[in-house]
Amino acid sequence: RLGNRRSSFPQRPPLRISSKFINDSNNKTNKQTNKQLSNIFKTSMSEVETTLVLIKPDAVERELVGEILIRIERKGLTIRAMKMLKCTEEIARKHYSVHVDKPFFPKLLKFITSAPLVAIVVEGNKAISVVRSMVGSTDCCTAAPGTIRGDLGSSKGNNLVHASDSKDAAAYEIPIWFPEGLINWRRADQSWVDPDGDLHRAKLAESSFSLQ
């Protein structure tokens, strides 16, 4: 019967692949995969930073403290320290040391010491640039809509909020306002807000500039 006949066509010999070829191919694939995963991990890794935010006297007088805090917290940033105080001339001169000899400093000094302000240390992924973007440009009249200054202010001098503009600035300013240190804690929703941040946050928690 046809089903029992052997094919008259020549049989193709079995394909033999060198184990060395297989190992080399696997190694090459693994290296490519590991490199891709490494690149993904590097780009997704959080850069946790701390920055100083001052809610200035004009914002306090206008009762905008809650509005500004809501924006900070809803962004997923963590408040590591916060207090209301009346800024003294000594603190103002330290904070604005680069402006002390400038013509506008007396007016700035009078403004910043005129009423209570709220000092805050904010922590989060790229917190310095994030907060600066949220605050908006110096002149409230030209600040983009959606920013704190763009939505809530209409003056260049009374511009509601100060935010550190660099890591060096934050490192200089925070101890001026919080010589007692910061509080280490973790938001309950941190794993959703910034899932990569805990590794960096653990290192920051070891800093001597903290309240245990």
mmCIF file of N, CA, C and O in Angstrom, residues 1 5 15 61 63 65 68 98 101 109 119 147 167 174 199 205-207:
data_model
loop_
_atom_site.group_PDB
_atom_site.id
_atom_site.type_symbol
_atom_site.label_atom_id
_atom_site.label_comp_id
_atom_site.label_asym_id
_atom_site.label_seq_id
_atom_site.Cartn_x
_atom_site.Cartn_y
_atom_site.Cartn_z
ATOM 1 N N ARG A 1 0.838 -1.184 0.000
ATOM 2 C CA ARG A 1 0.000 0.000 0.000
ATOM 3 C C ARG A 1 0.872 1.232 0.000
ATOM 4 O O ARG A 1 1.994 1.217 0.486
ATOM 5 N N ARG A 5 4.982 2.443 1.551
ATOM 6 C CA ARG A 5 6.139 2.598 0.664
ATOM 7 C C ARG A 5 7.089 3.668 1.198
ATOM 8 O O ARG A 5 6.652 4.715 1.675
ATOM 9 N N LEU A 15 20.337 18.267 10.160
ATOM 10 C CA LEU A 15 21.125 19.484 10.309
ATOM 11 C C LEU A 15 21.849 19.445 11.641
ATOM 12 O O LEU A 15 21.251 19.256 12.688
ATOM 13 N N GLU A 61 -0.338 86.443 53.007
ATOM 14 C CA GLU A 61 -1.341 87.479 53.231
ATOM 15 C C GLU A 61 -2.586 87.254 52.370
ATOM 16 O O GLU A 61 -3.709 87.556 52.784
ATOM 17 N N GLU A 63 -3.689 84.385 51.539
ATOM 18 C CA GLU A 63 -4.240 83.077 51.925
ATOM 19 C C GLU A 63 -4.163 82.065 50.777
ATOM 20 O O GLU A 63 -5.118 81.340 50.492
ATOM 21 N N VAL A 65 -1.577 79.783 50.772
ATOM 22 C CA VAL A 65 -0.702 78.703 51.250
ATOM 23 C C VAL A 65 -1.287 77.331 50.905
ATOM 24 O O VAL A 65 -0.592 76.449 50.378
ATOM 25 N N ILE A 68 -1.036 76.443 47.159
ATOM 26 C CA ILE A 68 0.326 76.098 46.731
ATOM 27 C C ILE A 68 0.730 74.731 47.256
ATOM 28 O O ILE A 68 1.328 73.918 46.537
ATOM 29 N N VAL A 98 23.886 86.830 47.804
ATOM 30 C CA VAL A 98 24.421 87.271 46.502
ATOM 31 C C VAL A 98 23.802 88.591 46.064
ATOM 32 O O VAL A 98 24.297 89.231 45.125
ATOM 33 N N ASP A 101 24.506 93.485 48.069
ATOM 34 C CA ASP A 101 25.108 94.743 47.601
ATOM 35 C C ASP A 101 24.387 95.348 46.400
ATOM 36 O O ASP A 101 24.845 96.356 45.854
ATOM 37 N N LEU A 109 14.500 93.182 51.124
ATOM 38 C CA LEU A 109 14.585 92.918 52.558
ATOM 39 C C LEU A 109 13.303 93.350 53.266
ATOM 40 O O LEU A 109 12.771 92.622 54.121
ATOM 41 N N ALA A 119 8.221 78.206 55.105
ATOM 42 C CA ALA A 119 9.406 77.560 54.536
ATOM 43 C C ALA A 119 9.161 76.054 54.452
ATOM 44 O O ALA A 119 8.655 75.442 55.402
ATOM 45 N N THR A 147 1.163 77.574 35.790
ATOM 46 C CA THR A 147 2.165 77.678 36.841
ATOM 47 C C THR A 147 1.584 78.452 38.024
ATOM 48 O O THR A 147 0.551 79.116 37.907
ATOM 49 N N LYS A 167 21.205 72.352 42.628
ATOM 50 C CA LYS A 167 21.561 71.503 43.775
ATOM 51 C C LYS A 167 22.432 72.268 44.766
ATOM 52 O O LYS A 167 22.273 72.131 45.984
ATOM 53 N N ILE A 174 18.839 75.273 52.404
ATOM 54 C CA ILE A 174 18.060 74.453 53.341
ATOM 55 C C ILE A 174 18.562 74.573 54.786
ATOM 56 O O ILE A 174 17.757 74.772 55.707
ATOM 57 N N LEU A 199 15.380 53.454 46.221
ATOM 58 C CA LEU A 199 16.815 53.179 46.300
ATOM 59 C C LEU A 199 17.584 54.451 46.636
ATOM 60 O O LEU A 199 18.455 54.465 47.495
ATOM 61 N N ALA A 205 18.346 58.935 53.323
ATOM 62 C CA ALA A 205 17.959 58.725 54.718
ATOM 63 C C ALA A 205 19.171 58.542 55.624
ATOM 64 O O ALA A 205 19.097 58.759 56.827
ATOM 65 N N GLU A 206 20.303 58.156 55.024
ATOM 66 C CA GLU A 206 21.516 57.962 55.801
ATOM 67 C C GLU A 206 22.266 59.267 56.056
ATOM 68 O O GLU A 206 23.239 59.298 56.798
ATOM 69 N N SER A 207 21.776 60.344 55.409
ATOM 70 C CA SER A 207 22.432 61.641 55.559
ATOM 71 C C SER A 207 22.383 62.092 57.012
ATOM 72 O O SER A 207 21.412 61.874 57.729
#
